[in-house]
Amino acid sequence: MKSVLFNMGYFLKEAYKTIRLNLLSNIFSFIGTVLILFIFALVITGWNVSNRLVLMLKEEAEISAYYEENLDEIDKDNLIGLIEEIDGVLEVNLVSQAEAYNRMENVLGNEAGILELFEENPFEEYIEIRIHLDETERVIDRIENIEGIEYVRDNREILNRIEGIVKTLNMAGYIVTAAVGITTIIIISHMIRQGIYENRFQINTLQLLGASNSFIGFPFLIAGLLMILCGGIIASVLTVIAINIGFGQLSGTIPFIPLPPKNELVKHVVVIIMTASIILGSGGSIFGLSSIKEDAER
Amino acid sequence: MIRIKGATLTYKDGTTALKDINLNIGAGELVYITGPSGSGKTSLLKLLMGVEYPSEGEVLVLGQKIAKEEKRRIRRLRRNIGPVFQDFRVIKGRTALENVMMGVRFLGFSPKKMKSESLNALEKVGLKHKYSSLVENLSWGECQRVAIARAIIRKPALILADEPTGNLDLDNAVSILELLSSLRDDKTSVLITTHATHLIDNQKDAVFIRINGGRITMEQGGRA
């Protein structure tokens, strides 16, 4: 430990020399690392946004139950009571004809004028039921079997599609994460192996003088970590820029997408990128260091 | 300090470099190992450095057994050995001072102590005035002095010099041998291999060991 502290200047100088030794190759490795980490950051951002969307949809999952026209107020109350007792039901509300009309007006916005073409309110009174998404099938089945219920409308198809998209995104995310991990480790370890090869004479001499492999390898570890940390910082800056542009465009053109708070998202992504940089940098460096052969001059 | 009992060294390709070597070297001895090229001088030094392991027999250096399973300990043993090589093994792109400091960097010296001890070592070999010179700008004789300074800065119990004059002209060779033999004291033994026997003829108070065909053929000046 003492020799590490006393030699920090030497280690940094040697790390710098290692990077400079194959400057062009290392510049390309560095650019490659930045781009890989940037792609990783974009995938994490996409993941974050889509997970939030699904979570919100799950929370907002609701179905509409329409009842027979001849029911009086007491029957309706009884119906609501029966629905409320079903497991998986979160909230039950009666939506009047007038409210249904207002909601559609809000949905249509500027196009709401089309509703004025109807002489009478075309909407029916219905029961709005918020449910656990995972319980959809069972809850619908139970409600459909309640006496007085005419039919149940659900948005299962849309929810299933969204879930399918999210699953695909997740799968792509896992693949990209694995690709980022493997590629980064290979790039860093290759860079270190190259440095070790170029410095083999010095390494052999240090081995003959009695230096431990950990002492000999420390500058290479620093070189690998410096490269990937700088790569992580640049990738983070690029990601922040991309998030700012993306938020500006999405909130203007597709305002109904529920975006997470920007600062929270940026913080989350930067922490992940920098942590991944440290882990992958250490992993790649250690992998590369394994190429220091015991007494290679033998 | 060094005890070799019936040691044989056979390389992976089947070449036997040393056969049934028996040798005892005590503290504070100056030993010259001579013999023609390919006789086994360097192989003997490789054994003593723990770069090679005996195929048969036993080798003990400063109490440490030289064997494959002792790799870690051998690395530590080398910290008590001052190696000097025919090709100097100085690192280009570094100054004389940086090269000497390399001998103790991993020993926990503070930067201040490391620098002052390195300058002292350079002074001992007569190169203090060139401490800031890059080694590629030094003559071969000076490079060998840097290597010797790097070896002695550790105050080793054993100095192993493998053909230290091999690449030097006569004047430099004589002065390097004088320098190396002067490093011997009560605690430090010096082992020098050379094929240039004419340079060591007048050495007194030294042990002369001749190797040929991987065997010790003659031992003079010390214990028989």
Short mmCIF file of C-alpha atoms in Angstrom, two decimals:
data_model
loop_
_atom_site.label_atom_id
_atom_site.label_comp_id
_atom_site.label_asym_id
_atom_site.label_seq_id
_atom_site.Cartn_x
_atom_site.Cartn_y
_atom_site.Cartn_z
CA MET A 1 0.00 0.00 0.00
CA LYS A 2 2.84 2.33 0.94
CA SER A 3 4.61 1.71 -2.35
CA VAL A 4 1.35 2.41 -4.22
CA LEU A 5 0.92 5.78 -2.47
CA PHE A 6 4.58 6.75 -2.86
CA ASN A 7 4.54 5.84 -6.54
CA MET A 8 1.25 7.39 -7.60
CA GLY A 9 3.08 9.98 -9.73
CA TYR A 10 5.12 7.21 -11.35
CA PHE A 11 2.02 5.12 -12.03
CA LEU A 12 0.20 8.04 -13.66
CA LYS A 13 3.25 8.85 -15.76
CA GLU A 14 3.58 5.24 -16.86
CA ALA A 15 -0.16 5.05 -17.62
CA TYR A 16 0.17 8.17 -19.76
CA LYS A 17 3.16 6.60 -21.55
CA THR A 18 1.16 3.41 -22.15
CA ILE A 19 -1.67 5.40 -23.73
CA ARG A 20 0.75 7.42 -25.86
CA LEU A 21 2.70 4.37 -26.99
CA ASN A 22 -0.02 3.32 -29.46
CA LEU A 23 -1.71 6.67 -29.73
CA LEU A 24 -3.69 6.17 -32.94
CA SER A 25 -4.92 2.72 -31.97
CA ASN A 26 -5.84 3.98 -28.51
CA ILE A 27 -7.69 6.99 -29.94
CA PHE A 28 -9.85 4.64 -32.02
CA SER A 29 -10.38 2.39 -29.00
CA PHE A 30 -11.41 5.46 -27.04
CA ILE A 31 -13.87 6.66 -29.69
CA GLY A 32 -15.29 3.13 -29.88
CA THR A 33 -15.74 3.06 -26.10
CA VAL A 34 -17.47 6.46 -26.09
CA LEU A 35 -19.90 5.37 -28.81
CA ILE A 36 -20.65 2.04 -27.14
CA LEU A 37 -21.33 3.73 -23.82
CA PHE A 38 -23.45 6.35 -25.56
CA ILE A 39 -25.60 3.63 -27.19
CA PHE A 40 -25.86 1.97 -23.79
CA ALA A 41 -27.00 5.28 -22.28
CA LEU A 42 -29.66 5.67 -24.96
CA VAL A 43 -30.93 2.15 -24.31
CA ILE A 44 -31.16 2.87 -20.58
CA THR A 45 -33.02 6.10 -21.34
CA GLY A 46 -35.46 4.23 -23.60
CA TRP A 47 -35.89 1.59 -20.95
CA ASN A 48 -36.59 4.16 -18.31
CA VAL A 49 -39.22 5.96 -20.40
CA SER A 50 -40.96 2.75 -21.55
CA ASN A 51 -41.00 1.27 -18.05
CA ARG A 52 -42.60 4.43 -16.78
CA LEU A 53 -45.19 4.26 -19.54
CA VAL A 54 -46.07 0.66 -18.69
CA LEU A 55 -46.20 1.41 -15.00
CA MET A 56 -48.56 4.26 -15.68
CA LEU A 57 -50.72 2.16 -17.97
CA LYS A 58 -50.84 -0.54 -15.35
CA GLU A 59 -51.93 1.96 -12.75
CA GLU A 60 -54.49 3.38 -15.13
CA ALA A 61 -55.79 0.04 -16.37
CA GLU A 62 -59.54 0.24 -16.44
CA ILE A 63 -62.52 -1.40 -18.03
CA SER A 64 -66.05 -0.19 -18.72
CA ALA A 65 -69.11 -2.23 -17.85
CA TYR A 66 -72.45 -1.47 -19.57
CA TYR A 67 -75.66 -2.59 -17.93
CA GLU A 68 -79.18 -3.30 -19.08
CA GLU A 69 -81.29 -0.21 -19.75
CA ASN A 70 -84.16 -1.18 -17.42
CA LEU A 71 -82.10 -1.00 -14.20
CA ASP A 72 -83.19 1.54 -11.58
CA GLU A 73 -80.86 3.44 -9.21
CA ILE A 74 -81.05 0.76 -6.49
CA ASP A 75 -80.11 -1.96 -9.00
CA LYS A 76 -77.20 0.16 -10.19
CA ASP A 77 -75.98 0.67 -6.59
CA ASN A 78 -76.25 -3.08 -6.00
CA LEU A 79 -74.29 -3.71 -9.17
CA ILE A 80 -71.54 -1.32 -8.10
CA GLY A 81 -71.46 -2.99 -4.69
CA LEU A 82 -71.06 -6.44 -6.26
CA ILE A 83 -68.25 -5.23 -8.54
CA GLU A 84 -66.41 -3.55 -5.66
CA GLU A 85 -66.27 -6.88 -3.82
CA ILE A 86 -64.32 -8.59 -6.63
CA ASP A 87 -60.60 -9.16 -5.92
CA GLY A 88 -58.43 -7.07 -8.26
CA VAL A 89 -60.91 -4.19 -8.47
CA LEU A 90 -59.40 -0.92 -7.25
CA GLU A 91 -62.12 1.64 -7.82
CA VAL A 92 -65.64 1.73 -9.23
CA ASN A 93 -67.42 4.87 -10.53
CA LEU A 94 -70.66 5.43 -12.30
CA VAL A 95 -70.17 7.62 -15.37
CA SER A 96 -73.30 9.44 -16.38
CA GLN A 97 -74.27 10.17 -19.99
CA ALA A 98 -73.34 13.85 -19.56
CA GLU A 99 -69.94 13.01 -18.12
CA ALA A 100 -69.26 10.51 -20.90
CA TYR A 101 -70.07 13.30 -23.40
CA ASN A 102 -67.71 15.76 -21.63
CA ARG A 103 -64.88 13.24 -21.57
CA MET A 104 -65.20 12.63 -25.29
CA GLU A 105 -65.23 16.38 -25.86
CA ASN A 106 -61.90 16.60 -23.98
CA VAL A 107 -60.42 13.71 -25.92
CA LEU A 108 -61.41 15.22 -29.28
CA GLY A 109 -60.19 18.69 -28.37
CA ASN A 110 -60.42 20.92 -31.47
CA GLU A 111 -62.39 18.24 -33.29
CA ALA A 112 -65.12 18.18 -30.61
CA GLY A 113 -67.44 20.07 -32.92
CA ILE A 114 -68.27 16.77 -34.56
CA LEU A 115 -70.35 15.86 -31.49
CA GLU A 116 -72.72 18.71 -32.25
CA LEU A 117 -73.91 16.81 -35.31
CA PHE A 118 -75.78 14.46 -32.98
CA GLU A 119 -79.24 15.58 -32.00
CA GLU A 120 -79.08 13.64 -28.76
CA ASN A 121 -76.23 12.62 -26.50
CA PRO A 122 -74.98 9.43 -28.24
CA PHE A 123 -73.18 8.10 -25.18
CA GLU A 124 -74.48 5.57 -22.68
CA GLU A 125 -74.19 5.61 -18.95
CA TYR A 126 -71.62 3.04 -17.78
CA ILE A 127 -69.61 1.83 -14.84
CA GLU A 128 -65.92 2.70 -14.91
CA ILE A 129 -63.78 0.11 -13.09
CA ARG A 130 -60.06 0.57 -12.26
CA ILE A 131 -58.37 -2.80 -11.90
CA HIS A 132 -55.01 -4.51 -11.37
CA LEU A 133 -53.68 -5.17 -14.85
CA ASP A 134 -52.47 -8.61 -13.87
CA GLU A 135 -56.02 -9.55 -12.80
CA THR A 136 -57.73 -8.34 -15.98
CA GLU A 137 -58.88 -11.72 -17.30
CA ARG A 138 -60.34 -12.93 -14.04
CA VAL A 139 -62.05 -9.62 -13.15
CA ILE A 140 -63.68 -9.32 -16.60
CA ASP A 141 -64.87 -12.89 -16.38
CA ARG A 142 -66.48 -12.26 -12.98
CA ILE A 143 -68.13 -8.99 -14.06
CA GLU A 144 -69.52 -10.50 -17.26
CA ASN A 145 -71.30 -13.12 -15.15
CA ILE A 146 -73.03 -10.60 -12.91
CA GLU A 147 -76.74 -10.40 -13.58
CA GLY A 148 -77.73 -7.09 -15.20
CA ILE A 149 -74.39 -6.55 -16.99
CA GLU A 150 -74.88 -6.40 -20.72
CA TYR A 151 -71.26 -6.30 -21.86
CA VAL A 152 -67.79 -5.30 -20.76
CA ARG A 153 -65.42 -3.23 -22.82
CA ASP A 154 -61.72 -3.48 -22.13
CA ASN A 155 -58.49 -2.26 -23.67
CA ARG A 156 -56.73 -5.60 -23.27
CA GLU A 157 -55.55 -5.64 -26.84
CA ILE A 158 -53.80 -2.28 -26.52
CA LEU A 159 -52.33 -3.19 -23.15
CA ASN A 160 -51.10 -6.50 -24.48
CA ARG A 161 -49.49 -4.80 -27.45
CA ILE A 162 -47.76 -2.27 -25.25
CA GLU A 163 -46.56 -5.01 -22.96
CA GLY A 164 -45.28 -6.89 -26.01
CA ILE A 165 -43.37 -3.82 -27.19
CA VAL A 166 -41.89 -3.34 -23.73
CA LYS A 167 -40.85 -7.00 -23.58
CA THR A 168 -39.13 -6.61 -26.96
CA LEU A 169 -37.46 -3.42 -25.74
CA ASN A 170 -36.33 -5.20 -22.61
CA MET A 171 -34.92 -8.06 -24.63
CA ALA A 172 -33.11 -5.62 -26.93
CA GLY A 173 -31.86 -3.84 -23.82
CA TYR A 174 -30.43 -7.04 -22.38
CA ILE A 175 -28.73 -7.85 -25.66
CA VAL A 176 -27.29 -4.33 -25.95
CA THR A 177 -26.12 -4.48 -22.30
CA ALA A 178 -24.36 -7.79 -22.92
CA ALA A 179 -22.85 -6.45 -26.15
CA VAL A 180 -21.67 -3.28 -24.39
CA GLY A 181 -20.13 -5.30 -21.57
CA ILE A 182 -18.32 -7.77 -23.79
CA THR A 183 -17.16 -5.21 -26.35
CA THR A 184 -15.90 -2.74 -23.74
CA ILE A 185 -14.03 -5.43 -21.85
CA ILE A 186 -12.44 -6.66 -25.08
CA ILE A 187 -11.45 -3.15 -26.19
CA ILE A 188 -9.90 -2.24 -22.83
CA SER A 189 -8.20 -5.59 -22.33
CA HIS A 190 -6.81 -5.46 -25.87
CA MET A 191 -5.47 -1.99 -25.24
CA ILE A 192 -3.77 -3.20 -22.07
CA ARG A 193 -2.41 -6.32 -23.70
CA GLN A 194 -0.92 -4.16 -26.41
CA GLY A 195 0.65 -1.90 -23.77
CA ILE A 196 2.04 -4.92 -21.95
CA TYR A 197 3.47 -6.32 -25.17
CA GLU A 198 5.12 -3.00 -26.02
CA ASN A 199 6.54 -2.77 -22.49
CA ARG A 200 7.58 -6.40 -22.16
CA PHE A 201 11.26 -5.53 -21.78
CA GLN A 202 10.55 -3.18 -18.89
CA ILE A 203 8.13 -5.67 -17.34
CA ASN A 204 10.69 -8.48 -17.55
CA THR A 205 13.33 -6.26 -15.99
CA LEU A 206 11.02 -5.34 -13.12
CA GLN A 207 10.22 -9.03 -12.60
CA LEU A 208 13.94 -9.80 -12.42
CA LEU A 209 14.36 -7.00 -9.90
CA GLY A 210 11.67 -8.57 -7.71
CA ALA A 211 8.62 -6.34 -8.37
CA SER A 212 5.29 -8.06 -7.88
CA ASN A 213 2.90 -8.44 -10.81
CA SER A 214 0.37 -6.21 -9.05
CA PHE A 215 2.93 -3.39 -8.88
CA ILE A 216 3.91 -3.96 -12.51
CA GLY A 217 0.28 -4.06 -13.63
CA PHE A 218 -0.95 -1.01 -11.72
CA PRO A 219 -0.07 1.58 -14.39
CA PHE A 220 -1.90 -0.52 -16.99
CA LEU A 221 -4.93 -0.73 -14.71
CA ILE A 222 -4.86 3.07 -14.35
CA ALA A 223 -4.50 3.48 -18.13
CA GLY A 224 -7.55 1.28 -18.74
CA LEU A 225 -9.61 3.01 -16.08
CA LEU A 226 -8.63 6.49 -17.28
CA MET A 227 -9.63 5.63 -20.84
CA ILE A 228 -13.01 4.26 -19.92
CA LEU A 229 -13.79 6.90 -17.29
CA CYS A 230 -13.07 9.65 -19.80
CA GLY A 231 -15.18 7.68 -22.30
CA GLY A 232 -17.97 7.45 -19.70
CA ILE A 233 -17.85 11.19 -19.03
CA ILE A 234 -18.04 12.07 -22.73
CA ALA A 235 -20.83 9.51 -23.29
CA SER A 236 -22.72 11.03 -20.34
CA VAL A 237 -22.37 14.54 -21.78
CA LEU A 238 -23.63 13.31 -25.17
CA THR A 239 -26.53 11.56 -23.44
CA VAL A 240 -27.54 14.70 -21.55
CA ILE A 241 -27.54 16.60 -24.84
CA ALA A 242 -29.59 13.82 -26.49
CA ILE A 243 -32.09 13.76 -23.61
CA ASN A 244 -32.51 17.55 -23.79
CA ILE A 245 -33.16 17.38 -27.53
CA GLY A 246 -35.45 14.36 -27.15
CA PHE A 247 -37.51 15.95 -24.39
CA GLY A 248 -37.89 19.13 -26.42
CA GLN A 249 -39.14 17.23 -29.44
CA LEU A 250 -41.35 14.70 -27.64
CA SER A 251 -43.10 17.16 -25.38
CA GLY A 252 -43.86 19.33 -28.44
CA THR A 253 -45.05 16.68 -30.88
CA ILE A 254 -46.30 13.77 -28.73
CA PRO A 255 -47.42 15.46 -25.52
CA PHE A 256 -49.38 12.48 -24.15
CA ILE A 257 -46.25 10.32 -23.62
CA PRO A 258 -45.63 10.36 -19.86
CA LEU A 259 -41.97 11.36 -19.68
CA PRO A 260 -40.13 11.03 -16.37
CA PRO A 261 -38.72 14.19 -14.77
CA LYS A 262 -35.72 15.20 -16.89
CA ASN A 263 -33.27 15.83 -14.02
CA GLU A 264 -34.14 12.53 -12.40
CA LEU A 265 -33.65 10.69 -15.69
CA VAL A 266 -30.30 12.41 -16.40
CA LYS A 267 -29.04 11.63 -12.89
CA HIS A 268 -30.14 8.00 -13.19
CA VAL A 269 -28.51 7.48 -16.60
CA VAL A 270 -25.24 9.25 -15.67
CA VAL A 271 -24.89 7.20 -12.46
CA ILE A 272 -25.43 3.96 -14.40
CA ILE A 273 -22.97 4.92 -17.17
CA MET A 274 -20.23 5.94 -14.75
CA THR A 275 -20.76 2.84 -12.59
CA ALA A 276 -20.70 0.64 -15.67
CA SER A 277 -17.53 2.43 -16.81
CA ILE A 278 -15.76 1.70 -13.55
CA ILE A 279 -16.89 -1.93 -13.48
CA LEU A 280 -16.15 -2.59 -17.16
CA GLY A 281 -12.86 -0.67 -17.00
CA SER A 282 -11.70 -2.70 -14.00
CA GLY A 283 -12.90 -5.95 -15.58
CA GLY A 284 -11.22 -5.21 -18.92
CA SER A 285 -8.01 -4.11 -17.22
CA ILE A 286 -7.83 -7.18 -15.00
CA PHE A 287 -8.57 -9.38 -18.01
CA GLY A 288 -5.80 -7.63 -19.94
CA LEU A 289 -3.38 -7.87 -17.02
CA SER A 290 -3.64 -11.64 -17.06
CA SER A 291 -1.37 -11.49 -20.11
CA ILE A 292 1.60 -10.52 -17.88
CA LYS A 293 3.49 -13.77 -18.01
CA GLU A 294 5.48 -15.05 -15.13
CA ASP A 295 9.12 -14.49 -15.97
CA ALA A 296 8.43 -14.15 -19.67
CA GLU A 297 12.15 -14.02 -20.41
CA ARG A 298 12.56 -17.68 -19.55
CA MET B 1 24.53 -17.89 1.14
CA ILE B 2 24.39 -20.21 -1.87
CA ARG B 3 24.19 -23.97 -1.61
CA ILE B 4 23.82 -26.15 -4.65
CA LYS B 5 23.62 -29.91 -4.25
CA GLY B 6 23.67 -32.18 -7.28
CA ALA B 7 21.74 -29.73 -9.41
CA THR B 8 20.95 -30.51 -13.01
CA LEU B 9 19.18 -28.15 -15.37
CA THR B 10 17.51 -29.54 -18.45
CA TYR B 11 15.53 -27.16 -20.66
CA LYS B 12 12.14 -28.01 -22.13
CA ASP B 13 13.70 -28.86 -25.49
CA GLY B 14 15.82 -31.53 -23.81
CA THR B 15 19.10 -29.59 -23.73
CA THR B 16 20.98 -30.22 -20.52
CA ALA B 17 22.71 -26.98 -19.55
CA LEU B 18 24.04 -28.00 -16.11
CA LYS B 19 24.94 -31.45 -14.82
CA ASP B 20 25.32 -32.47 -11.21
CA ILE B 21 26.51 -29.09 -9.92
CA ASN B 22 27.72 -28.89 -6.32
CA LEU B 23 28.67 -25.50 -4.97
CA ASN B 24 28.81 -23.61 -1.68
CA ILE B 25 29.37 -19.88 -1.55
CA GLY B 26 29.51 -18.03 1.74
CA ALA B 27 28.85 -14.41 2.68
CA GLY B 28 31.30 -11.77 1.54
CA GLU B 29 32.91 -13.80 -1.22
CA LEU B 30 33.95 -12.63 -4.64
CA VAL B 31 33.39 -15.40 -7.15
CA TYR B 32 34.32 -15.46 -10.82
CA ILE B 33 32.63 -18.08 -12.94
CA THR B 34 34.48 -18.58 -16.18
CA GLY B 35 34.09 -20.79 -19.19
CA PRO B 36 33.56 -20.56 -22.94
CA SER B 37 30.30 -19.49 -24.52
CA GLY B 38 27.58 -22.09 -24.06
CA SER B 39 29.35 -23.70 -21.12
CA GLY B 40 26.46 -23.07 -18.69
CA LYS B 41 27.52 -19.85 -16.93
CA THR B 42 24.32 -17.97 -17.70
CA SER B 43 22.22 -21.05 -16.93
CA LEU B 44 23.85 -21.20 -13.50
CA LEU B 45 22.99 -17.56 -12.87
CA LYS B 46 19.42 -18.16 -14.09
CA LEU B 47 19.14 -20.91 -11.51
CA LEU B 48 20.40 -18.59 -8.79
CA MET B 49 17.94 -15.87 -9.87
CA GLY B 50 15.09 -18.36 -9.84
CA VAL B 51 14.41 -17.76 -13.52
CA GLU B 52 14.95 -21.47 -14.07
CA TYR B 53 14.35 -24.32 -11.67
CA PRO B 54 16.61 -27.32 -11.18
CA SER B 55 15.38 -30.49 -12.90
CA GLU B 56 17.23 -32.51 -10.27
CA GLY B 57 19.06 -31.71 -7.05
CA GLU B 58 18.62 -28.75 -4.74
CA VAL B 59 19.42 -25.06 -4.99
CA LEU B 60 19.25 -22.75 -1.99
CA VAL B 61 19.88 -19.03 -2.35
CA LEU B 62 19.89 -16.89 0.79
CA GLY B 63 18.00 -19.71 2.45
CA GLN B 64 15.30 -19.80 -0.23
CA LYS B 65 14.73 -23.00 -2.13
CA ILE B 66 14.59 -22.52 -5.88
CA ALA B 67 11.61 -24.51 -7.10
CA LYS B 68 8.54 -23.90 -9.25
CA GLU B 69 6.16 -24.00 -6.31
CA GLU B 70 8.15 -21.20 -4.61
CA LYS B 71 7.47 -18.61 -7.35
CA ARG B 72 6.11 -15.93 -5.05
CA ARG B 73 8.90 -16.31 -2.53
CA ILE B 74 11.48 -16.30 -5.31
CA ARG B 75 10.11 -12.94 -6.49
CA ARG B 76 10.68 -11.65 -2.96
CA LEU B 77 14.14 -13.27 -2.83
CA ARG B 78 15.13 -11.22 -5.87
CA ARG B 79 14.74 -8.08 -3.81
CA ASN B 80 17.86 -9.18 -1.93
CA ILE B 81 19.76 -9.82 -5.13
CA GLY B 82 21.38 -7.15 -7.28
CA PRO B 83 21.34 -8.40 -10.87
CA VAL B 84 23.65 -6.97 -13.53
CA PHE B 85 23.14 -8.10 -17.12
CA GLN B 86 25.31 -8.24 -20.20
CA ASP B 87 22.78 -6.12 -22.12
CA PHE B 88 22.38 -3.80 -19.08
CA ARG B 89 18.57 -3.95 -19.20
CA VAL B 90 18.26 -0.22 -18.68
CA ILE B 91 14.94 1.26 -19.76
CA LYS B 92 15.10 3.65 -22.68
CA GLY B 93 13.23 6.91 -22.52
CA ARG B 94 14.10 7.21 -18.82
CA THR B 95 16.93 9.10 -17.18
CA ALA B 96 19.80 7.43 -15.34
CA LEU B 97 18.17 8.46 -12.06
CA GLU B 98 14.77 7.00 -13.05
CA ASN B 99 16.44 3.74 -14.02
CA VAL B 100 18.19 3.48 -10.68
CA MET B 101 14.99 4.34 -8.81
CA MET B 102 13.31 1.46 -10.61
CA GLY B 103 15.32 -0.90 -8.42
CA VAL B 104 13.55 0.24 -5.26
CA ARG B 105 10.21 1.63 -6.39
CA PHE B 106 8.31 -1.39 -5.09
CA LEU B 107 10.12 -1.52 -1.77
CA GLY B 108 8.10 1.19 -0.03
CA PHE B 109 10.75 3.93 -0.12
CA SER B 110 9.39 7.47 0.17
CA PRO B 111 10.01 9.57 -2.97
CA LYS B 112 12.56 11.69 -1.11
CA LYS B 113 14.49 8.68 0.18
CA MET B 114 14.25 6.98 -3.20
CA LYS B 115 15.84 9.99 -4.89
CA SER B 116 18.60 10.53 -2.36
CA GLU B 117 19.54 6.82 -2.27
CA SER B 118 19.55 6.69 -6.06
CA LEU B 119 21.85 9.71 -6.26
CA ASN B 120 24.14 8.05 -3.70
CA ALA B 121 24.22 4.87 -5.79
CA LEU B 122 25.00 6.89 -8.92
CA GLU B 123 27.77 8.65 -7.02
CA LYS B 124 29.25 5.27 -6.05
CA VAL B 125 29.47 4.27 -9.68
CA GLY B 126 30.81 7.69 -10.69
CA LEU B 127 27.76 8.87 -12.62
CA LYS B 128 26.08 11.34 -10.32
CA HIS B 129 26.78 14.18 -12.73
CA LYS B 130 24.75 12.41 -15.42
CA TYR B 131 21.71 11.59 -13.31
CA SER B 132 19.38 13.55 -15.56
CA SER B 133 20.68 12.12 -18.83
CA LEU B 134 18.46 9.78 -20.79
CA VAL B 135 20.12 6.36 -20.92
CA GLU B 136 20.09 6.33 -24.72
CA ASN B 137 22.46 9.29 -24.56
CA LEU B 138 24.95 7.41 -22.35
CA SER B 139 27.81 5.22 -23.52
CA TRP B 140 27.57 1.45 -23.00
CA GLY B 141 30.03 1.64 -20.14
CA GLU B 142 27.91 4.30 -18.50
CA CYS B 143 24.76 2.25 -19.06
CA GLN B 144 26.39 -0.66 -17.26
CA ARG B 145 27.25 1.68 -14.39
CA VAL B 146 23.61 2.73 -14.22
CA ALA B 147 22.64 -0.95 -14.06
CA ILE B 148 25.16 -1.52 -11.28
CA ALA B 149 23.81 1.50 -9.38
CA ARG B 150 20.30 0.03 -9.77
CA ALA B 151 21.61 -3.25 -8.34
CA ILE B 152 23.44 -1.78 -5.34
CA ILE B 153 20.81 0.75 -4.29
CA ARG B 154 18.94 -2.17 -2.70
CA LYS B 155 22.00 -3.05 -0.59
CA PRO B 156 21.67 -6.64 -1.71
CA ALA B 157 23.20 -9.63 0.02
CA LEU B 158 24.17 -11.03 -3.34
CA ILE B 159 25.20 -9.38 -6.59
CA LEU B 160 24.88 -11.56 -9.67
CA ALA B 161 26.58 -10.17 -12.76
CA ASP B 162 26.14 -12.06 -16.00
CA GLU B 163 28.93 -11.20 -18.46
CA PRO B 164 28.87 -7.56 -17.33
CA THR B 165 31.78 -6.69 -19.61
CA GLY B 166 30.50 -8.59 -22.64
CA ASN B 167 29.56 -5.47 -24.58
CA LEU B 168 32.31 -3.17 -23.36
CA ASP B 169 35.73 -2.10 -24.63
CA LEU B 170 38.82 -3.09 -22.66
CA ASP B 171 39.12 0.07 -20.54
CA ASN B 172 35.45 0.06 -19.61
CA ALA B 173 35.52 -3.69 -18.96
CA VAL B 174 38.43 -3.37 -16.54
CA SER B 175 36.86 -0.48 -14.68
CA ILE B 176 33.44 -2.25 -14.44
CA LEU B 177 35.10 -5.39 -13.04
CA GLU B 178 37.00 -3.26 -10.53
CA LEU B 179 33.78 -1.56 -9.56
CA LEU B 180 31.91 -4.85 -9.13
CA SER B 181 34.68 -6.50 -7.13
CA SER B 182 34.85 -3.45 -4.86
CA LEU B 183 31.19 -3.99 -3.91
CA ARG B 184 32.04 -7.17 -2.05
CA ASP B 185 32.02 -6.66 1.72
CA ASP B 186 31.29 -8.71 4.84
CA LYS B 187 27.61 -8.94 4.02
CA THR B 188 27.60 -8.85 0.24
CA SER B 189 28.84 -11.60 -2.03
CA VAL B 190 29.55 -10.87 -5.67
CA LEU B 191 29.27 -13.51 -8.39
CA ILE B 192 30.50 -12.55 -11.83
CA THR B 193 30.41 -14.70 -14.92
CA THR B 194 32.85 -13.92 -17.69
CA HIS B 195 34.60 -15.61 -20.55
CA ALA B 196 37.28 -12.91 -20.56
CA THR B 197 39.72 -14.66 -18.20
CA HIS B 198 42.54 -12.29 -19.12
CA LEU B 199 40.71 -9.53 -17.27
CA ILE B 200 40.61 -11.35 -13.95
CA ASP B 201 44.03 -13.03 -13.88
CA ASN B 202 45.42 -10.62 -11.34
CA GLN B 203 42.42 -10.77 -9.00
CA LYS B 204 43.44 -11.86 -5.52
CA ASP B 205 41.28 -13.08 -2.73
CA ALA B 206 38.61 -14.36 -5.14
CA VAL B 207 37.13 -17.74 -5.89
CA PHE B 208 37.50 -18.92 -9.48
CA ILE B 209 35.08 -21.49 -10.80
CA ARG B 210 35.41 -22.88 -14.28
CA ILE B 211 32.42 -24.42 -16.03
CA ASN B 212 32.57 -26.45 -19.21
CA GLY B 213 29.89 -28.58 -20.79
CA GLY B 214 27.57 -27.83 -17.89
CA ARG B 215 29.94 -29.21 -15.25
CA ILE B 216 32.27 -27.51 -12.80
CA THR B 217 35.71 -28.51 -13.97
CA MET B 218 37.83 -26.46 -11.61
CA GLU B 219 37.47 -24.43 -8.41
CA GLN B 220 40.33 -22.34 -7.06
CA GLY B 221 41.00 -19.73 -4.46
CA GLY B 222 38.25 -20.76 -2.10
CA ARG B 223 37.04 -24.03 -0.70
CA ALA B 224 37.79 -27.04 -2.91
#
